[in-house]
Short mmCIF file of C-alpha atoms and ligand atoms in Angstrom, two decimals:
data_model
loop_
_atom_site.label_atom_id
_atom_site.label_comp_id
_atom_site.label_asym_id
_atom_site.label_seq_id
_atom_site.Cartn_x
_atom_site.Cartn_y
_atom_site.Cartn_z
CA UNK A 24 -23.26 96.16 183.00
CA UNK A 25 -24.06 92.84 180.95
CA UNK A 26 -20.71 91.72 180.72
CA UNK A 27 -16.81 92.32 181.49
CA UNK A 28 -15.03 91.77 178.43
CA UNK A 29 -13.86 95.33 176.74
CA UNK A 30 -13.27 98.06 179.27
CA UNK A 31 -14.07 100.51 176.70
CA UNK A 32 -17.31 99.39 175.61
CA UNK A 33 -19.09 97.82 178.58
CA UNK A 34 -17.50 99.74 181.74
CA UNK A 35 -19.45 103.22 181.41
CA UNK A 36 -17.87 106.31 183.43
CA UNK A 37 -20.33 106.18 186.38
CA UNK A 38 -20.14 102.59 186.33
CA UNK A 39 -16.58 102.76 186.88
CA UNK A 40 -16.85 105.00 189.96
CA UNK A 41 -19.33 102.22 191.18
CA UNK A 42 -17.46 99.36 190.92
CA UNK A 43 -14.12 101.10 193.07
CA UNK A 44 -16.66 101.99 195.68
CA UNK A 45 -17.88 98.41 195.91
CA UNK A 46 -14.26 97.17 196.02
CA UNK A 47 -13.29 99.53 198.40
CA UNK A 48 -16.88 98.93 200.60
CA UNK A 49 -15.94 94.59 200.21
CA UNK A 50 -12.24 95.28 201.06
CA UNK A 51 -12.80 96.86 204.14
CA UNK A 52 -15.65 93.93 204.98
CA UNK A 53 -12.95 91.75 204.51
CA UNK A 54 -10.56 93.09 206.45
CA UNK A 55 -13.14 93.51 209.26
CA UNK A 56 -14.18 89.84 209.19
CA UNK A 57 -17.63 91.04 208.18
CA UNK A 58 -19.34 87.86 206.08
CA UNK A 59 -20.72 89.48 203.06
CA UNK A 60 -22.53 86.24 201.18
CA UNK A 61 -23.97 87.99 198.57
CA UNK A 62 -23.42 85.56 195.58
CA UNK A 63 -24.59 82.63 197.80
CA UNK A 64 -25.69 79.85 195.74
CA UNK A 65 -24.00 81.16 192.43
CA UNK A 66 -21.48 79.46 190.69
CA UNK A 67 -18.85 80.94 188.36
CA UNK A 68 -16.95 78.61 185.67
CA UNK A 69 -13.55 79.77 185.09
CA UNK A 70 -11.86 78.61 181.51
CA UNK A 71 -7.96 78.85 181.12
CA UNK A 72 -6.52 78.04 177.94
CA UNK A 73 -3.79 79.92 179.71
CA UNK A 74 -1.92 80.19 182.64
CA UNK A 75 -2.54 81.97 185.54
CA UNK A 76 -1.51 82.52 189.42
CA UNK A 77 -3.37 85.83 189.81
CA UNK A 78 -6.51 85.70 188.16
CA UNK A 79 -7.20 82.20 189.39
CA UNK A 80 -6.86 82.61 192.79
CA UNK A 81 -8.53 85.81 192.87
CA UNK A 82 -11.47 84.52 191.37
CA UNK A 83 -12.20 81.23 193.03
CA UNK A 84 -11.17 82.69 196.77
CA UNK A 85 -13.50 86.14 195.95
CA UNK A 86 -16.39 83.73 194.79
CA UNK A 87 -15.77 81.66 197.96
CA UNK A 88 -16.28 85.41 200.04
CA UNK A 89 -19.26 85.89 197.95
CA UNK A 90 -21.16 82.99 199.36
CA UNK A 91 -20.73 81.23 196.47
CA UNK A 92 -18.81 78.15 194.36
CA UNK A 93 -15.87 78.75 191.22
CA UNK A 94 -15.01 76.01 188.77
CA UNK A 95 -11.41 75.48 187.64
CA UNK A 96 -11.97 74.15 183.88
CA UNK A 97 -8.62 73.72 182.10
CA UNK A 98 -8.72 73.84 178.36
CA UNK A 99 -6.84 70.76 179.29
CA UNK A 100 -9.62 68.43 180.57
CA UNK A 101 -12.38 69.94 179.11
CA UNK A 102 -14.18 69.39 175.64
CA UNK A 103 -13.00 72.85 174.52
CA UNK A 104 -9.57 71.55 174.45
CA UNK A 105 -10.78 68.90 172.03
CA UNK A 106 -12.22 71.23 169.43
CA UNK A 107 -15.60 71.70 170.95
CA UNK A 108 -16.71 74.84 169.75
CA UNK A 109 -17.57 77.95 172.00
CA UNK A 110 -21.18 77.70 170.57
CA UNK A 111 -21.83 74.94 172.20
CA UNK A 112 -19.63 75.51 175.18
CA UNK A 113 -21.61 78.56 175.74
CA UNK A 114 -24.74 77.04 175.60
CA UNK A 115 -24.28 74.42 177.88
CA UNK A 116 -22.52 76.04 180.81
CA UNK A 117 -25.54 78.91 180.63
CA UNK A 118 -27.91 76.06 181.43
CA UNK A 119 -25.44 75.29 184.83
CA UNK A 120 -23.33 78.13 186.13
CA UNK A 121 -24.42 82.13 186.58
CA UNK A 122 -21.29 83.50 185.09
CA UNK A 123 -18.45 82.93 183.03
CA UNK A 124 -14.72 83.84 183.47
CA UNK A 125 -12.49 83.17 180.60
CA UNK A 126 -8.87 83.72 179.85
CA UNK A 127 -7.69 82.50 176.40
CA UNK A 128 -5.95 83.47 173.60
CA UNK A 129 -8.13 85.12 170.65
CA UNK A 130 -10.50 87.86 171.90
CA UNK A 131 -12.98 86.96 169.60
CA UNK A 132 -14.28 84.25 171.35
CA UNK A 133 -14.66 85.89 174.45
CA UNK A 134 -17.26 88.02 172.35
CA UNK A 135 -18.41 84.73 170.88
CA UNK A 136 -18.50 83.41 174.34
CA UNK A 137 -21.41 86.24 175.55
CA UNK A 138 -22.87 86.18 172.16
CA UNK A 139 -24.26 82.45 172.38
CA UNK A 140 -24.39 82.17 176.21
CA UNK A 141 -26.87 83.69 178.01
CA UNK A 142 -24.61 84.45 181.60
CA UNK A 143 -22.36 87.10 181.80
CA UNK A 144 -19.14 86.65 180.61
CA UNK A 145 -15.92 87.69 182.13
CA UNK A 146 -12.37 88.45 180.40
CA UNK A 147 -9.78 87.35 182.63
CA UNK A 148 -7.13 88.34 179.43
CA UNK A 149 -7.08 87.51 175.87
CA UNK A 150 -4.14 88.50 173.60
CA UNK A 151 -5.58 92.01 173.02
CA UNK A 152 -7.47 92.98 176.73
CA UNK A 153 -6.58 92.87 180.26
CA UNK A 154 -9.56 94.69 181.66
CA UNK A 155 -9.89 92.37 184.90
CA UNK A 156 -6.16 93.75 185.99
CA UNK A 157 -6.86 97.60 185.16
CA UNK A 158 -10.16 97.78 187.80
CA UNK A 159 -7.06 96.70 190.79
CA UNK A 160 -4.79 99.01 189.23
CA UNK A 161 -6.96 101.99 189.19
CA UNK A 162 -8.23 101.06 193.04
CA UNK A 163 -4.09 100.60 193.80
CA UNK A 164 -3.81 103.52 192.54
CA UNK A 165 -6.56 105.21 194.60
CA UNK A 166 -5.46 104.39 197.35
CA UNK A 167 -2.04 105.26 197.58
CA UNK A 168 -2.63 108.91 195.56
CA UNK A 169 -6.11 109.81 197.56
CA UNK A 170 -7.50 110.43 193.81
CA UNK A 171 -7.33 109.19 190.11
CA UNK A 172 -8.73 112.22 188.22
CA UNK A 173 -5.57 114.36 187.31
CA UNK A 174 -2.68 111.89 187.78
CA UNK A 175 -0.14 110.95 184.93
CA UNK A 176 0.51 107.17 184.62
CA UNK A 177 3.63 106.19 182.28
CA UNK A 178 3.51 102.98 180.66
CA UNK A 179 6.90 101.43 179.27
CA UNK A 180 7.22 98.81 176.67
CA UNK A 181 5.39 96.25 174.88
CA UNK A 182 2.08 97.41 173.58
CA UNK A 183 0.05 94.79 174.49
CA UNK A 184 -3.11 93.19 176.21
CA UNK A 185 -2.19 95.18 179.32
CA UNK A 186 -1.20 98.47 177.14
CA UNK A 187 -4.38 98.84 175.52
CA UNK A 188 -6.75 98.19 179.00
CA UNK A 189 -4.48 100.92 180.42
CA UNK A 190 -5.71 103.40 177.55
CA UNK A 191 -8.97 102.38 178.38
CA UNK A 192 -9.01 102.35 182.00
CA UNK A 193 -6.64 106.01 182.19
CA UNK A 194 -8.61 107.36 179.73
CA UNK A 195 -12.36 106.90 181.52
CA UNK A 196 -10.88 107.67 185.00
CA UNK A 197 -9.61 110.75 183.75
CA UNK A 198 -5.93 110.31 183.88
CA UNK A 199 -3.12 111.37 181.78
CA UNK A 200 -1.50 107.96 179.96
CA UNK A 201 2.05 108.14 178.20
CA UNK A 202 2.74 104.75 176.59
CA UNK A 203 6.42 104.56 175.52
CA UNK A 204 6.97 101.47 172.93
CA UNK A 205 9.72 100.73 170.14
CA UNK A 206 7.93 101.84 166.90
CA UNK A 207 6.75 98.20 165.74
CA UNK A 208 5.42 97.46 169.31
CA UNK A 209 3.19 100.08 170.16
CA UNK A 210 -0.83 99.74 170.78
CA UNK A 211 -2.82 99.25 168.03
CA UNK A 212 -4.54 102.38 166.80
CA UNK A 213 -7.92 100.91 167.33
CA UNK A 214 -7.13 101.02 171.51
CA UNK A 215 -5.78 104.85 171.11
CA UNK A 216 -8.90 105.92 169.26
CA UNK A 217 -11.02 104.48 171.60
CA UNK A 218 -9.24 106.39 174.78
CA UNK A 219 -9.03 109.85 173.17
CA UNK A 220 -12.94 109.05 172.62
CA UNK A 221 -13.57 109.14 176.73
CA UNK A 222 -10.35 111.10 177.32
CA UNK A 223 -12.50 114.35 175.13
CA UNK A 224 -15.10 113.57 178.34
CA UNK A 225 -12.71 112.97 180.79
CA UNK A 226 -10.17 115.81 180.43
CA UNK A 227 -7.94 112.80 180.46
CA UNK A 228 -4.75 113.38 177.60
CA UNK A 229 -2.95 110.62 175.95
CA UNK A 230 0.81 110.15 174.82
CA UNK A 231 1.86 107.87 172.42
CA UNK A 232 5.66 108.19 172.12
CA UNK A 233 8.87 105.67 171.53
CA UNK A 234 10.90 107.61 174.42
CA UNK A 235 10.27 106.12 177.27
CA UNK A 236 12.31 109.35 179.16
CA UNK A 237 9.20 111.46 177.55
CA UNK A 238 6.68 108.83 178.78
CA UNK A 239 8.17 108.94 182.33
CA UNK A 240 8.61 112.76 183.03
CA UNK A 241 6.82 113.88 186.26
CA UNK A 242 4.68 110.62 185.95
CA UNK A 243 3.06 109.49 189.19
CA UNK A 244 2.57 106.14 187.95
CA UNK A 245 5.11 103.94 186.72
CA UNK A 246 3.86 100.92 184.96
CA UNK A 247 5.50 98.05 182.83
CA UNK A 248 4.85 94.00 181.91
CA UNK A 249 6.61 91.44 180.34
CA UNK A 250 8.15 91.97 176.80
CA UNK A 251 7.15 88.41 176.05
CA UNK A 252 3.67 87.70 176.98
CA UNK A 253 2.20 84.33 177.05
CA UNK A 254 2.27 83.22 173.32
CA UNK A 255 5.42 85.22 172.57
CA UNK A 256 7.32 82.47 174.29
CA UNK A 257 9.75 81.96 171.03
CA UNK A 258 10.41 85.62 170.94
CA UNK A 259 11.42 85.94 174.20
CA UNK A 260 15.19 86.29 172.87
CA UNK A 261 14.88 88.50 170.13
CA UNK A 262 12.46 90.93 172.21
CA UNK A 263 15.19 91.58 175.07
CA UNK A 264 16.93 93.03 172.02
CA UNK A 265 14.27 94.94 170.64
CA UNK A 266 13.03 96.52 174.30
CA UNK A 267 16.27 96.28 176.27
CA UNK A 268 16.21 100.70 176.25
CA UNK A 269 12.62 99.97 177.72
CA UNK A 270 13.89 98.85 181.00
CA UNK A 271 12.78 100.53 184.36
CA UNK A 272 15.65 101.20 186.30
CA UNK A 273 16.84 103.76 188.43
CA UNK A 274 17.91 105.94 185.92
CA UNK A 275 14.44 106.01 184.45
CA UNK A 276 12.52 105.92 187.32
CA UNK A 277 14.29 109.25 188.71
CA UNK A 278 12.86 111.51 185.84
CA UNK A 279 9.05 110.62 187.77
CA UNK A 280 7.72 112.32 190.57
CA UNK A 281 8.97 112.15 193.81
CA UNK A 282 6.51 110.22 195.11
CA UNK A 283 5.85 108.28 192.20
CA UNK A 284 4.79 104.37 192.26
CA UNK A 285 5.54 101.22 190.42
CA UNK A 286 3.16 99.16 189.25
CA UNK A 287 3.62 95.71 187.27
CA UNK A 288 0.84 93.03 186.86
CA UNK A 289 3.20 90.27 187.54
CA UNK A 290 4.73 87.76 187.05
CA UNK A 291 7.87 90.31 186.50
CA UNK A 292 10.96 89.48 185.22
CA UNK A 293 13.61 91.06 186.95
CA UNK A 294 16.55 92.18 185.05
CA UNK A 295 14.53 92.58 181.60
CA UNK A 296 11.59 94.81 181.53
CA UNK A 297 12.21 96.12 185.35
CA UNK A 298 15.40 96.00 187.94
CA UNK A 299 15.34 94.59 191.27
CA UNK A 300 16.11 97.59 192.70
CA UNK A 301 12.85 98.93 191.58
CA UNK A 302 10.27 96.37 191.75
CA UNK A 303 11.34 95.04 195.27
CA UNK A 304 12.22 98.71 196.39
CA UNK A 305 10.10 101.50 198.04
CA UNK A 306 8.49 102.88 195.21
CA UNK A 307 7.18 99.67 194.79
CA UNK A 308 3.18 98.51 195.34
CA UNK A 309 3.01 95.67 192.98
CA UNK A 310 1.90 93.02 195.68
CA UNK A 311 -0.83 95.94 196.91
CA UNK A 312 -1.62 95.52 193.40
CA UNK A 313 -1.46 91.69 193.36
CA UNK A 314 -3.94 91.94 196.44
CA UNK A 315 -6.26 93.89 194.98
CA UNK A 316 -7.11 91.49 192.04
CA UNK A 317 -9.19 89.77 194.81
CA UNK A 318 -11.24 92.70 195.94
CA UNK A 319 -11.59 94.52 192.25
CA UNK A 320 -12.88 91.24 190.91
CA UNK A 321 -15.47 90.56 194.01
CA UNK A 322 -17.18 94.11 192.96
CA UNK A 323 -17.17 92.80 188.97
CA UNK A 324 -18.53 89.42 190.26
CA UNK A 325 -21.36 91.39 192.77
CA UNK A 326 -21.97 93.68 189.80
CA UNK A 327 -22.39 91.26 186.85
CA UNK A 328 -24.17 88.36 189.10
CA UNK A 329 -26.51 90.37 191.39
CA UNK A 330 -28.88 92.74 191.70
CA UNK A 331 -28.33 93.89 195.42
CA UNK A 332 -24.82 95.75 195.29
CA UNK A 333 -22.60 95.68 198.12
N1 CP B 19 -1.55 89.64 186.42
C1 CP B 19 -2.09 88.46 186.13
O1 CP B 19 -3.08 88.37 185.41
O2 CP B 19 -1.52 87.38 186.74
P1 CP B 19 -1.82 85.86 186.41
O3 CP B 19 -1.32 85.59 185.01
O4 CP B 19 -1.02 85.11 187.44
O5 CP B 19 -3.28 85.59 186.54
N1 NVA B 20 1.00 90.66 178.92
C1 NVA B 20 1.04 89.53 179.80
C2 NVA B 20 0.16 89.75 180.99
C3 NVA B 20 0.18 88.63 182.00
C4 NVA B 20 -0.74 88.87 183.16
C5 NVA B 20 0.62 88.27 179.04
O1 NVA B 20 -0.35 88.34 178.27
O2 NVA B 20 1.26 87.23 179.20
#
């Protein structure tokens, strides 16, 4: 693994089952009290042109576990924000830090960002990826089901950054994915092509649908985000329209398994894309979830920025 930025093209299958056993192996250090200082002396520079509660902390405390040193750097106070290009971002925090985390708007120069640094790069989200958030939810998953391989995750409404990284996570860990959407909203095909490429390896089979009752039957894993994701912030009014029959609720959530979970990547909006009744009931292990940004991202950081795994 060179870089983090496309879960599809640089997370290979084995890789995958690597990088949940060093998450799993660094939570269970952590819980312990067991130092594990195996980024000591490496720095990490963390870019937001976006906001961020989550990914942030996760990040910074995880490099801080590691040994080692993160640097906030706001597109507000640095150069970027000014219209320095990534070029030469690139190129100058290669000659200081050993990786890059970056969570901005246009994908593009995320790849930009790896193409003329020479650390790796990280995507902490771009408009079209969430791959940083699918590594927790897959090890969330694990460890409430026992297994991955097999399960049916059902994802309900917007098609977006965190839509297609589900495709591409389900699809290499060899789960079922149903992704219910209103017809103008769902993933682009490039993200479904992509799955039912590892899904012919994995056994895994994909959904697309617009009923989110089909999406949701006998799933194990209930999943949803915000119908207005950071960007969208004008639409916000005219996409409760469009997704209000996307909402999980009660009734929805009943069609699942028994012992089906909810997931969210949070923030959650209570009342629009998910009840309260859901999200803060038992069903619920979004702040599992939240939790296990921190240890996911420790294994990506001990994978991408050293050669001794945990
Ligand atoms: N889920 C997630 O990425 O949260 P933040 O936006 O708070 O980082
Ligand atoms: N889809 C959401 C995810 C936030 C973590 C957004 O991009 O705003």
């Amino acid at each position: 693994m060179k870089h983090y930025i496309d879960f599809h093209e640089d997370v290979t299958i084995p890789e995958l089952d690597a990088l949940l056993d060093t998450a799993i192996d660094l939570k269970a250090k952590t819980k312990a009290g067991i130092p594990h200082p195996i980024l000591a002396g490496k720095t990490l520079g963390m870019i937001f042109t976006k906001s961020s509660t989550r990914t942030r902390v996760s990040f910074e405390v995880g490099m801080y576990q590691l040994g080692g040193h993160a640097l906030f750097l706001s597109s507000d106070d640095i150069q970027i924000g000014r219209g320095e290009t990534i070029h030469d971002t690139a190129n100058v925090l290669s000659r200081m830090v050993d990786g890059i985390m970056i969570r901005t708007f246009a994908h593009q120069d995320i790849v930009d960002l790896a193409k003329y640094g020479s650390v790796p790069v990280i995507n902490g989200l771009s408009d079209d990826q969430h791959p940083t958030q699918v590594l927790a939810d897959l090890l969330t998953i694990k460890e409430h089901k026992g297994t991955l391989k097999g399960l049916k995750l059902a994802y309900v409404g917007d098609g977006n950054n965190m839509a297609n990284s589900l495709l591409h996570a389900c699809a290499k860990a060899g789960m079922d994915i149903s992704v219910a959407s209103p017809k103008d909203y769902t993933c682009p095909e490039k993200y479904v092509l992509q799955a039912q490429e590892d899904a012919k390896i994995t056994g895994s089979k994909i959904v697309m649908t617009e009923d989110p009752y089909v999406a949701c039957k006998d799933a194990d894993v209930i999943y949803t985000d915000t119908w207005a994701s950071m960007g969208q912030e004008s639409e916000k009014a005219m996409r409760a329209k469009i997704f209000k029959d996307y909402q999980v609720n009660s009734d929805l959530f009943s069609t699942a398994d028994k012992d089906a979970i909810f997931l969210h990547c949070l923030p959650a909006y209570r009342g629009y894309e998910v009840t309260e009744d859901i999200i803060d009931g038992p069903h619920s292990v979004v702040f599992d979830e939240a939790e296990n940004r921190l240890h996911a991202h420790k294994a990506i950081l001990v994978h991408l920025m050293s050669n001794q795994h945990a």
